[in-house]
Short mmCIF file of C-alpha atoms and ligand atoms in Angstrom, two decimals:
data_model
loop_
_atom_site.label_atom_id
_atom_site.label_comp_id
_atom_site.label_asym_id
_atom_site.label_seq_id
_atom_site.Cartn_x
_atom_site.Cartn_y
_atom_site.Cartn_z
CA MET A 647 29.08 30.69 -24.50
CA LYS A 648 25.94 32.08 -25.83
CA THR A 649 26.46 30.92 -28.61
CA PHE A 650 27.65 27.42 -26.84
CA LEU A 651 23.87 26.98 -25.90
CA GLN A 652 22.36 28.45 -28.96
CA LYS A 653 24.05 26.10 -31.65
CA SER A 654 23.27 22.78 -28.77
CA TYR A 655 19.68 24.29 -28.67
CA ARG A 656 19.53 24.19 -32.80
CA TRP A 657 21.01 21.16 -32.67
CA VAL A 658 18.91 19.13 -30.72
CA ASP A 659 16.06 21.40 -32.41
CA ASP A 660 17.04 20.51 -35.42
CA ARG A 661 16.49 16.65 -34.90
CA VAL A 662 13.25 16.20 -32.31
CA GLN A 663 11.43 20.19 -33.36
CA LEU A 664 12.03 21.99 -29.96
CA ASP A 665 10.14 24.32 -31.45
CA ASN A 666 6.84 22.54 -31.12
CA LEU A 667 7.45 22.43 -27.64
CA VAL A 668 8.49 25.35 -26.82
CA HIS A 669 5.59 27.12 -28.34
CA PHE A 670 3.13 24.47 -26.65
CA MET A 671 4.42 25.19 -23.69
CA GLY A 672 3.79 29.01 -24.36
CA LYS A 673 0.06 28.43 -24.91
CA LYS A 674 -0.17 26.74 -21.66
CA TYR A 675 -2.10 28.85 -18.55
CA VAL A 676 -2.21 28.06 -15.62
CA PRO A 677 -5.90 29.25 -13.50
CA VAL A 678 -4.81 31.82 -10.80
CA HIS A 679 -8.23 32.16 -8.20
CA ARG A 680 -8.51 31.25 -4.61
CA HIS A 681 -8.23 27.84 -4.66
CA SER A 682 -4.54 28.31 -7.02
CA ILE A 683 -2.31 26.56 -4.00
CA TRP A 684 -4.26 23.15 -4.66
CA TYR A 685 -2.62 23.24 -8.19
CA TYR A 686 0.52 22.60 -6.55
CA PHE A 687 0.49 19.28 -5.22
CA GLY A 688 0.28 17.45 -8.29
CA GLY A 689 3.91 18.64 -8.67
CA VAL A 690 5.04 17.97 -5.24
CA SER A 691 3.75 14.25 -5.81
CA LEU A 692 5.45 13.92 -8.30
CA PHE A 693 9.21 15.77 -7.26
CA LEU A 694 8.53 13.00 -3.96
CA PHE A 695 8.22 10.33 -6.90
CA ILE A 696 11.28 11.46 -8.18
CA ILE A 697 13.18 11.51 -4.91
CA GLN A 698 11.78 7.82 -4.40
CA VAL A 699 13.41 6.26 -7.29
CA VAL A 700 16.40 7.57 -6.96
CA THR A 701 17.21 6.67 -2.86
CA GLY A 702 15.69 3.68 -4.46
CA ILE A 703 18.29 3.16 -6.66
CA MET A 704 21.21 4.32 -4.14
CA LEU A 705 19.70 1.85 -1.21
CA LEU A 706 19.10 -1.25 -4.10
CA LEU A 707 23.39 -1.21 -3.73
CA TYR A 708 23.05 -2.49 -0.44
CA TYR A 709 20.69 -3.94 -0.27
CA LYS A 710 20.47 -7.39 0.09
CA SER A 711 16.94 -9.53 -0.21
CA GLY A 712 16.70 -12.86 1.69
CA GLU A 713 15.77 -13.69 5.18
CA ASP A 714 19.43 -14.00 6.47
CA ALA A 715 20.68 -11.13 4.51
CA ALA A 716 17.83 -8.27 4.80
CA PHE A 717 17.90 -7.26 8.01
CA GLU A 718 21.94 -7.42 8.42
CA SER A 719 22.70 -5.47 4.78
CA ILE A 720 20.90 -2.68 6.16
CA GLN A 721 22.30 -3.29 9.35
CA TYR A 722 25.72 -2.17 7.26
CA LEU A 723 24.16 0.39 5.29
CA MET A 724 22.63 2.29 8.42
CA SER A 725 26.08 1.93 10.42
CA LYS A 726 29.31 1.28 7.59
CA VAL A 727 28.25 3.11 4.15
CA GLU A 728 28.64 7.15 4.30
CA PHE A 729 25.83 8.40 4.85
CA GLY A 730 23.55 5.20 4.24
CA TRP A 731 21.01 6.43 7.13
CA LEU A 732 20.49 9.62 5.39
CA ILE A 733 19.72 7.67 2.23
CA ARG A 734 17.54 5.04 3.64
CA SER A 735 15.58 7.90 6.30
CA VAL A 736 15.19 10.17 3.53
CA HIS A 737 13.27 6.72 1.43
CA SER A 738 11.16 6.59 4.72
CA TRP A 739 10.09 9.55 5.12
CA ALA A 740 9.40 10.25 1.33
CA ALA A 741 7.55 7.89 1.29
CA ASN A 742 5.34 8.49 3.71
CA LEU A 743 4.98 12.60 2.75
CA PHE A 744 4.09 11.26 -0.82
CA ILE A 745 1.18 9.21 0.03
CA LEU A 746 0.26 12.57 2.25
CA ALA A 747 0.88 14.91 -0.86
CA ALA A 748 -0.91 12.40 -3.51
CA MET A 749 -4.03 12.04 -0.52
CA ILE A 750 -3.73 16.16 -0.87
CA HIS A 751 -3.72 16.27 -4.55
CA MET A 752 -6.71 13.47 -4.66
CA PHE A 753 -8.54 15.47 -2.63
CA SER A 754 -8.56 18.27 -3.36
CA VAL A 755 -9.20 17.42 -7.14
CA PHE A 756 -12.08 15.84 -5.85
CA PHE A 757 -13.19 18.42 -4.30
CA GLU A 758 -13.02 20.91 -7.55
CA LYS A 759 -14.77 18.07 -9.06
CA ALA A 760 -11.42 18.41 -11.59
CA TYR A 761 -12.01 14.51 -12.85
CA ARG A 762 -15.12 15.68 -14.63
CA ARG A 763 -15.20 15.33 -18.40
CA PRO A 764 -12.96 14.97 -20.66
CA ARG A 765 -10.87 14.36 -17.28
CA GLU A 766 -12.30 11.10 -16.70
CA ILE A 767 -9.07 8.92 -17.33
CA THR A 768 -6.56 11.51 -15.97
CA TRP A 769 -8.50 10.61 -12.86
CA VAL A 770 -8.34 6.83 -13.05
CA THR A 771 -5.43 7.39 -13.74
CA GLY A 772 -4.45 9.20 -10.04
CA MET A 773 -6.57 7.29 -8.42
CA LEU A 774 -4.86 3.79 -9.85
CA MET A 775 -0.97 5.23 -8.61
CA PHE A 776 -2.46 6.19 -5.58
CA PHE A 777 -3.15 2.58 -4.82
CA LEU A 778 0.17 1.30 -6.35
CA ALA A 779 1.63 4.02 -3.71
CA LEU A 780 0.34 2.05 -0.92
CA GLY A 781 1.34 -0.98 -2.65
CA PHE A 782 4.90 0.56 -2.31
CA GLY A 783 4.31 1.31 0.88
CA PHE A 784 2.97 -1.80 2.13
CA SER A 785 5.74 -3.92 0.74
CA GLY A 786 8.97 -1.37 1.34
CA TYR A 787 7.92 -1.98 5.29
CA LEU A 788 8.46 -5.35 5.03
CA LEU A 789 11.83 -5.01 2.67
CA PRO A 790 14.11 -4.57 6.16
CA TRP A 791 12.66 -8.05 7.68
CA ASN A 792 12.39 -6.61 11.03
CA GLU A 793 9.77 -7.51 13.39
CA LEU A 794 6.96 -4.56 13.02
CA ALA A 795 7.34 -5.49 9.35
CA PHE A 796 7.26 -9.10 9.72
CA PHE A 797 3.91 -8.52 12.05
CA ALA A 798 2.71 -5.99 9.52
CA THR A 799 3.20 -7.81 6.98
CA LYS A 800 1.23 -11.31 8.95
CA VAL A 801 -2.21 -9.08 9.41
CA GLY A 802 -1.96 -7.18 6.55
CA THR A 803 -1.78 -10.72 4.09
CA ASP A 804 -4.03 -12.04 6.56
CA ILE A 805 -6.97 -9.71 5.55
CA ALA A 806 -6.37 -10.38 2.18
CA GLY A 807 -7.04 -13.81 3.44
CA VAL A 808 -10.57 -13.00 4.67
CA VAL A 809 -12.11 -11.75 1.39
CA PRO A 810 -14.68 -14.07 -0.17
CA VAL A 811 -13.89 -16.82 -2.83
CA VAL A 812 -10.31 -15.44 -4.14
CA GLY A 813 -9.08 -14.58 -0.10
CA LYS A 814 -6.64 -18.37 -0.05
CA PRO A 815 -5.01 -18.68 -3.28
CA LEU A 816 -4.52 -14.39 -3.38
CA LEU A 817 -2.64 -14.92 0.62
CA VAL A 818 -0.85 -17.62 -1.25
CA PHE A 819 0.08 -15.89 -3.38
CA LEU A 820 1.49 -12.44 -1.81
CA ARG A 821 3.10 -14.79 0.85
CA GLY A 822 4.79 -17.30 -1.75
CA GLY A 823 3.41 -19.84 0.80
CA GLU A 824 0.75 -20.38 3.89
CA GLU A 825 3.49 -18.12 5.90
CA VAL A 826 5.08 -15.14 5.96
CA THR A 827 8.54 -16.38 5.59
CA GLY A 828 11.74 -15.91 3.06
CA ALA A 829 9.92 -16.40 0.26
CA THR A 830 7.44 -13.39 1.04
CA LEU A 831 10.11 -11.15 1.54
CA SER A 832 11.58 -11.98 -2.05
CA ARG A 833 7.67 -11.31 -3.51
CA PHE A 834 7.60 -7.94 -2.24
CA PHE A 835 10.85 -6.95 -3.19
CA GLY A 836 9.96 -8.28 -6.68
CA PHE A 837 7.11 -6.11 -7.02
CA HIS A 838 8.10 -3.43 -4.93
CA VAL A 839 11.43 -2.90 -7.18
CA ALA A 840 9.67 -3.93 -10.33
CA VAL A 841 6.50 -5.10 -11.08
CA PHE A 842 4.65 -1.35 -9.28
CA PRO A 843 7.94 0.94 -10.21
CA GLY A 844 6.95 -0.28 -14.06
CA ILE A 845 3.16 -0.26 -14.07
CA PHE A 846 3.18 3.11 -12.37
CA THR A 847 5.92 4.81 -14.59
CA VAL A 848 3.30 3.92 -17.57
CA LEU A 849 0.49 5.52 -15.35
CA LEU A 850 2.47 8.52 -15.03
CA GLY A 851 3.19 8.92 -18.22
CA ILE A 852 -0.42 9.00 -19.32
CA HIS A 853 -1.33 11.56 -16.35
CA LEU A 854 1.05 13.93 -17.11
CA VAL A 855 0.77 13.91 -21.32
CA LEU A 856 -3.26 13.98 -20.45
CA VAL A 857 -2.60 16.63 -18.43
CA GLN A 858 -0.45 18.64 -20.75
CA ARG A 859 -2.88 17.92 -23.37
CA GLN A 860 -5.83 19.06 -21.72
CA GLY A 861 -4.51 21.97 -19.72
CA ILE A 862 -5.53 22.93 -16.32
CA SER A 863 -9.03 22.29 -15.33
CA GLU A 864 -10.91 25.35 -13.52
CA PRO A 865 -13.24 24.89 -10.58
CA LEU A 866 -16.04 24.79 -11.06
CA GLY A 867 -17.87 28.24 -9.76
CA ILE A 868 -14.76 29.90 -9.99
CA SER A 869 -15.44 30.46 -13.37
CA HIS A 870 -18.59 32.31 -14.01
CA GLU A 871 -18.47 33.22 -10.56
CA HIS A 872 -17.73 37.56 -11.32
CA GLY A 873 -18.95 37.22 -15.12
CA LYS A 874 -15.30 38.06 -16.20
CA GLU A 875 -12.91 36.46 -17.99
CA LEU A 876 -10.64 33.98 -15.34
CA LYS A 877 -6.90 35.56 -14.53
CA THR A 878 -4.62 33.08 -15.55
CA MET A 879 -1.13 32.83 -14.95
CA PRO A 880 1.93 30.94 -17.59
CA PHE A 881 2.82 27.87 -16.77
CA PHE A 882 6.96 28.43 -18.36
CA PRO A 883 8.22 29.96 -17.10
CA ASN A 884 5.87 31.88 -13.60
CA PHE A 885 4.46 28.14 -12.75
CA LEU A 886 7.09 26.45 -12.91
CA LEU A 887 8.93 28.42 -11.12
CA ARG A 888 7.27 28.65 -8.12
CA ASP A 889 6.98 24.77 -8.60
CA LEU A 890 11.08 24.80 -8.27
CA LEU A 891 10.40 26.91 -5.24
CA LEU A 892 7.77 24.59 -3.71
CA TRP A 893 10.09 21.96 -4.05
CA LEU A 894 13.41 23.44 -2.52
CA LEU A 895 10.91 23.68 0.30
CA VAL A 896 9.79 20.32 0.51
CA LEU A 897 13.13 19.06 -0.18
CA ASN A 898 14.19 20.53 3.07
CA ILE A 899 11.39 19.57 5.20
CA ILE A 900 12.92 15.80 4.33
CA ALA A 901 15.98 16.24 5.11
CA ILE A 902 15.11 17.89 8.24
CA LEU A 903 13.07 14.97 8.75
CA ALA A 904 15.50 12.95 8.37
CA VAL A 905 18.12 13.88 10.20
CA PHE A 906 16.51 14.63 13.12
CA PHE A 907 14.13 12.07 12.99
CA PRO A 908 16.23 9.09 11.82
CA TRP A 909 14.10 5.92 10.61
CA GLU A 910 15.02 2.94 13.14
CA LEU A 911 15.80 -0.17 12.84
CA GLY A 912 14.62 -1.89 15.11
CA LYS A 913 14.86 -5.38 16.23
CA LYS A 914 15.58 -8.30 13.42
CA ALA A 915 12.28 -10.77 12.80
CA ASP A 916 11.59 -13.39 14.42
CA ALA A 917 8.97 -16.19 13.28
CA PHE A 918 8.70 -17.64 16.69
CA ALA A 919 8.45 -14.13 19.02
CA SER A 920 5.34 -12.77 20.29
CA ALA A 921 4.71 -9.81 18.53
CA PRO A 922 6.09 -6.90 21.00
CA ALA A 923 3.71 -4.89 22.20
CA GLY A 924 2.79 -1.52 20.79
CA ILE A 925 2.60 -2.45 17.25
CA LYS A 926 0.90 -0.10 14.98
CA PRO A 927 0.14 -0.38 11.10
CA GLU A 928 1.55 2.63 8.79
CA TRP A 929 -0.81 6.01 9.77
CA TYR A 930 -2.42 5.29 6.11
CA PHE A 931 -3.23 1.89 6.91
CA MET A 932 -4.61 3.87 10.34
CA PHE A 933 -8.30 5.06 9.71
CA MET A 934 -8.90 0.88 7.66
CA PHE A 935 -7.37 -0.85 10.73
CA GLN A 936 -9.20 1.19 13.47
CA THR A 937 -12.32 0.85 11.48
CA LEU A 938 -11.89 -3.20 11.40
CA LYS A 939 -12.06 -3.17 15.64
CA TYR A 940 -14.96 -1.36 15.55
CA ILE A 941 -17.26 -3.68 13.67
CA PRO A 942 -18.59 -6.37 16.21
CA ALA A 943 -17.28 -9.76 15.33
CA LYS A 944 -20.63 -10.96 13.69
CA VAL A 945 -22.76 -8.97 11.94
CA ILE A 946 -26.10 -11.36 11.89
CA PHE A 947 -24.35 -13.85 10.11
CA ILE A 948 -21.59 -12.48 7.86
CA ASP A 949 -18.28 -11.97 10.22
CA GLY A 950 -17.18 -8.64 11.05
CA GLU A 951 -13.99 -8.44 9.19
CA ILE A 952 -15.37 -9.66 6.48
CA LEU A 953 -17.80 -7.21 6.06
CA GLY A 954 -15.38 -4.41 6.56
CA ILE A 955 -13.17 -5.27 3.66
CA MET A 956 -15.89 -5.53 1.58
CA PHE A 957 -17.21 -2.31 2.77
CA PHE A 958 -13.46 -0.94 2.11
CA GLY A 959 -13.41 -2.08 -1.44
CA VAL A 960 -16.47 -1.07 -2.37
CA ALA A 961 -16.26 2.49 -1.32
CA GLY A 962 -12.36 2.02 -2.81
CA LEU A 963 -14.54 1.20 -6.44
CA LEU A 964 -16.98 4.38 -6.04
CA TRP A 965 -14.72 6.74 -5.55
CA LEU A 966 -12.16 4.88 -8.45
CA ILE A 967 -15.00 5.79 -11.12
CA VAL A 968 -16.82 8.52 -9.69
CA PRO A 969 -16.20 10.93 -12.68
CA PHE A 970 -18.43 7.82 -14.14
CA TRP A 971 -21.66 8.10 -11.38
CA ASP A 972 -21.10 12.26 -10.59
CA LYS A 973 -23.27 13.15 -13.29
CA ALA A 974 -24.67 16.90 -12.41
CA SER A 975 -20.39 18.02 -11.99
CA ALA A 976 -20.27 16.78 -15.54
CA ARG A 977 -23.30 18.73 -16.71
CA GLY A 978 -21.21 21.43 -15.35
CA LYS A 979 -23.45 21.27 -12.35
CA GLN A 980 -22.51 22.19 -8.34
CA ASN A 981 -22.79 18.61 -6.78
CA ARG A 982 -23.52 19.43 -2.92
CA LEU A 983 -23.81 15.55 -2.47
CA LEU A 984 -20.12 14.74 -3.21
CA ASN A 985 -19.00 17.48 -1.26
CA TYR A 986 -20.81 16.52 1.77
CA ILE A 987 -19.49 12.95 0.64
CA GLY A 988 -16.33 14.33 0.11
CA LEU A 989 -16.23 15.93 3.63
CA PHE A 990 -17.03 12.89 5.72
CA VAL A 991 -14.21 10.63 3.46
CA VAL A 992 -11.80 12.96 5.04
CA PHE A 993 -13.03 14.04 8.56
CA TYR A 994 -13.49 10.25 9.00
CA ILE A 995 -9.95 9.25 7.58
CA ILE A 996 -8.47 12.32 10.12
CA LEU A 997 -10.24 11.26 13.07
CA PHE A 998 -9.68 7.66 12.81
CA THR A 999 -6.37 7.72 12.07
CA ILE A 1000 -6.09 10.16 15.51
CA ILE A 1001 -8.04 7.65 17.19
CA GLY A 1002 -5.94 4.89 16.33
CA TRP A 1003 -2.86 6.62 17.14
CA LEU A 1004 -4.03 7.71 20.68
CA ALA A 1005 -5.25 4.22 21.24
CA MET B 167 -19.42 -4.92 -45.54
CA ASN B 168 -22.70 -6.42 -44.81
CA ASN B 169 -23.39 -9.53 -43.77
CA ASN B 170 -26.79 -9.60 -46.20
CA ALA B 171 -24.84 -8.88 -48.63
CA LEU B 172 -22.68 -11.82 -49.03
CA SER B 173 -24.53 -15.51 -50.32
CA GLN B 174 -24.77 -18.23 -48.42
CA PRO B 175 -21.91 -20.26 -48.72
CA GLU B 176 -20.22 -17.29 -48.17
CA ARG B 177 -21.56 -16.28 -44.97
CA SER B 178 -20.80 -19.91 -43.54
CA LYS B 179 -17.47 -19.45 -44.87
CA ARG B 180 -16.81 -15.94 -43.06
CA ASP B 181 -18.86 -17.82 -39.67
CA PHE B 182 -16.31 -20.66 -39.95
CA LEU B 183 -13.10 -18.01 -40.25
CA LYS B 184 -14.52 -16.54 -37.31
CA ILE B 185 -15.02 -19.19 -34.71
CA LEU B 186 -11.39 -20.40 -36.33
CA PHE B 187 -10.14 -17.23 -35.33
CA SER B 188 -11.83 -16.11 -32.00
CA GLY B 189 -10.81 -19.71 -30.75
CA GLY B 190 -7.74 -19.76 -31.70
CA LEU B 191 -7.15 -16.04 -30.15
CA ILE B 192 -8.76 -17.72 -26.83
CA ALA B 193 -6.43 -20.81 -27.07
CA LEU B 194 -3.39 -18.51 -27.32
CA VAL B 195 -4.23 -16.13 -24.42
CA GLY B 196 -5.04 -19.19 -22.45
CA SER B 197 -1.56 -21.34 -23.02
CA VAL B 198 -0.13 -18.05 -22.45
CA LEU B 199 -1.93 -16.87 -19.21
CA TYR B 200 -1.94 -20.50 -17.23
CA PRO B 201 1.61 -20.94 -16.99
CA ILE B 202 1.66 -17.43 -15.64
CA PHE B 203 -0.66 -18.03 -13.56
CA ALA B 204 0.69 -21.66 -12.17
CA TYR B 205 3.83 -19.88 -12.29
CA LEU B 206 3.32 -17.25 -9.35
CA LYS B 207 1.87 -19.96 -6.83
CA PRO B 208 4.26 -21.56 -5.20
CA PRO B 209 4.93 -24.88 -5.17
CA LYS B 210 3.49 -26.93 -2.38
CA GLN B 211 6.35 -27.00 0.51
CA SER B 212 6.32 -31.02 1.84
CA GLU B 213 6.47 -29.91 5.64
CA VAL B 214 8.24 -32.68 8.14
CA GLU B 215 5.21 -33.24 9.83
CA VAL B 216 5.85 -32.47 13.64
CA SER B 217 3.95 -34.55 15.99
CA SER B 218 5.89 -33.87 19.69
CA VAL B 219 8.68 -31.68 20.37
CA LYS B 220 11.04 -31.70 23.57
CA VAL B 221 11.01 -28.20 25.72
CA GLY B 222 13.51 -29.17 28.04
CA LYS B 223 13.76 -29.94 31.84
CA LEU B 224 10.91 -29.55 34.47
CA LYS B 225 12.86 -27.68 36.53
CA ASP B 226 14.05 -24.86 34.29
CA ILE B 227 10.07 -24.32 33.31
CA GLU B 228 9.44 -21.51 36.66
CA ASN B 229 6.23 -21.21 37.46
CA GLU B 230 4.19 -18.10 36.99
CA SER B 231 6.02 -18.03 32.73
CA GLY B 232 4.88 -18.01 29.26
CA GLN B 233 7.34 -18.55 26.55
CA ILE B 234 7.44 -19.51 22.62
CA ILE B 235 8.85 -22.54 21.48
CA LYS B 236 9.28 -24.06 17.55
CA PHE B 237 6.86 -26.74 17.11
CA GLY B 238 7.45 -27.20 13.08
CA SER B 239 7.39 -24.49 11.63
CA LYS B 240 4.24 -22.93 14.10
CA PRO B 241 5.06 -21.23 17.21
CA VAL B 242 3.52 -22.76 20.07
CA ILE B 243 3.33 -21.22 23.33
CA LEU B 244 4.18 -22.54 26.82
CA ILE B 245 2.60 -22.27 30.12
CA ARG B 246 2.96 -22.88 33.50
CA THR B 247 0.70 -21.29 35.97
CA THR B 248 1.10 -20.02 39.21
CA GLN B 249 -0.05 -23.74 40.73
CA GLY B 250 2.58 -25.14 38.66
CA ASP B 251 0.03 -27.02 35.93
CA LEU B 252 1.97 -26.87 32.01
CA ARG B 253 -0.06 -25.92 29.55
CA ALA B 254 0.44 -25.46 25.77
CA PHE B 255 -1.55 -23.64 22.92
CA SER B 256 -0.79 -22.51 19.46
CA ALA B 257 0.61 -18.93 19.77
CA THR B 258 -0.96 -17.81 16.73
CA CYS B 259 -3.87 -15.44 17.37
CA THR B 260 -6.79 -16.70 15.80
CA HIS B 261 -7.73 -12.91 14.94
CA LEU B 262 -4.83 -11.97 12.19
CA ASP B 263 -1.56 -14.42 12.92
CA CYS B 264 0.07 -12.24 15.02
CA THR B 265 2.16 -13.92 18.01
CA VAL B 266 0.98 -14.45 21.75
CA GLN B 267 2.70 -13.81 24.79
CA TYR B 268 2.06 -14.56 28.16
CA ARG B 269 1.19 -11.53 30.37
CA LYS B 270 2.73 -12.02 34.03
CA ASP B 271 0.66 -9.18 35.48
CA MET B 272 -2.67 -9.76 33.79
CA GLY B 273 -2.35 -13.97 34.42
CA MET B 274 -3.45 -13.80 31.00
CA ILE B 275 -2.48 -14.35 26.95
CA TRP B 276 -2.27 -11.39 25.03
CA CYS B 277 -2.06 -10.16 21.77
CA ALA B 278 -0.06 -6.90 21.34
CA CYS B 279 -1.28 -6.50 17.55
CA HIS B 280 -5.22 -5.70 19.06
CA ASN B 281 -5.44 -6.04 22.42
CA GLY B 282 -6.60 -9.23 21.88
CA LYS B 283 -6.75 -11.67 25.83
CA TYR B 284 -7.51 -15.09 26.14
CA ASP B 285 -7.66 -16.66 29.79
CA LEU B 286 -5.01 -19.71 30.45
CA THR B 287 -7.43 -21.88 29.11
CA GLY B 288 -6.86 -20.51 25.58
CA ARG B 289 -10.57 -19.46 25.35
CA ASN B 290 -10.46 -15.91 23.99
CA VAL B 291 -12.08 -13.88 26.33
CA SER B 292 -11.55 -9.96 25.09
CA GLY B 293 -10.42 -7.90 22.34
CA PRO B 294 -10.98 -9.11 18.39
CA PRO B 295 -9.91 -12.86 18.51
CA PRO B 296 -12.90 -15.08 17.26
CA ARG B 297 -11.82 -18.32 18.94
CA PRO B 298 -9.96 -19.92 21.29
CA LEU B 299 -6.61 -21.08 21.27
CA THR B 300 -6.05 -24.46 19.92
CA GLU B 301 -4.93 -26.50 22.92
CA PHE B 302 -1.86 -28.90 22.90
CA ARG B 303 -0.82 -32.04 25.23
CA VAL B 304 2.52 -31.72 27.38
CA VAL B 305 3.46 -34.42 28.36
CA VAL B 306 6.21 -34.88 31.23
CA GLN B 307 8.37 -37.68 31.37
CA GLY B 308 10.60 -38.29 34.28
CA GLU B 309 12.09 -34.50 34.10
CA ASP B 310 11.76 -34.00 30.42
CA VAL B 311 8.79 -31.92 28.84
CA PHE B 312 7.04 -32.70 25.79
CA VAL B 313 4.46 -30.70 24.27
CA SER B 314 2.73 -32.59 21.41
CA LYS B 315 -0.30 -32.27 19.24
CA THR B 316 -3.67 -33.41 20.51
CA SER B 317 -5.19 -35.33 17.69
S1 FES C 1566 -3.99 -10.64 15.24
FE1 FES C 1566 -4.01 -10.91 17.35
S2 FES C 1566 -5.68 -9.53 18.35
FE2 FES C 1566 -5.29 -9.04 16.56
#
């Protein structure tokens, strides 16, 4: 047996020079300090993304797009196909956990200033993936063609339509017409299963290669805290094994959620039905939504809605390019102001999400 | 190579080539992008203009009720008040496009999406909706009830 494994390894090694890679991995170290726990959320996000790809492809085997088929095909999947309910439930739950894990990953990178030179590109690709993840969430939500999804899409695309100048063409582009119809469904389906995954995979590739090449960042201040050499842990196999253990844990959490809180299908969308009571956006859009509610209809002479959207647009952009304007961190100095901004954003999101949930 | 080192005719030749190439490049990109963007824009649907819709018999519409009717591709809400008056409005909320409903308990038109409220004349009275609902005309001909556009 051993010789067989060795032989196979030799065979592959001869052709693709595996030794280099093994050597490279062996040299990689993960810093160990009191904030090390945050290093795991990137890996968790990756794991959840893999789950999404696998379950997504499985769902594709039964899903039918189209106004007359989408809802029915999922009904069929959930009632007739063995474990269909489970696969769909896992896909939905893992989607939510994915966004959560990516958020945690993003904020921990933010607070540890791990985006600073030379890791700007890593941060930007990560942020773009995060925006895409929201796009995945929004487009995927419509695919079952149920009542909630229908109105969520109406509201979401209408908000896009408020943006000055590009709004109207954007709305028509997203909806595939003036209204949310089967054409919208086809578009969202295309985005969700082809356009977004394609772009995402490229970004993910760049992101991971950069992490490998540049190694793992040490948080500012930690390295010089005690004036001595920083403790590290080999990436392979020590860190990787811990990673895998955590993945197993996450898998169990998903299984529990999927089995005990299976994802509802609800009622089929009907363009001639009133919006149902208690309609809410997904939790990750909630804080933006709740904010829009508090902005008065008119601020001086600008529409409140436009103001809110512009505000989030600008905030998102500043967040995306933070490595380029946070000069202090780039020089290796602590940037307290940025920490306060980050904390404010975290509390803001949590607070408004809770308020929105209770409302 | 340095531009200054070139003689006059060589320099203008180079400038000419530069313009030719960059112009060609722009034309190429344009001719590739234009069809793509044009393709992504959905074609204009020629909609059948609906100007009037028959809702049903007057006796079937209860007092204190509201129902959504199909007006072409758009929903319209038909309301019958306590006094028996008939009124119709566009059922698309002026806030963010949700479809409104009649709430008997409130005696109002209500939008579930963000708790927008309109009174029974279609005026936006509370919540986020910025404008009143567009009114439609209700015509009773004998037994039949019709809804039509106002203009
Ligand atoms: S869409 Fe009706 S209140 Fe917002």
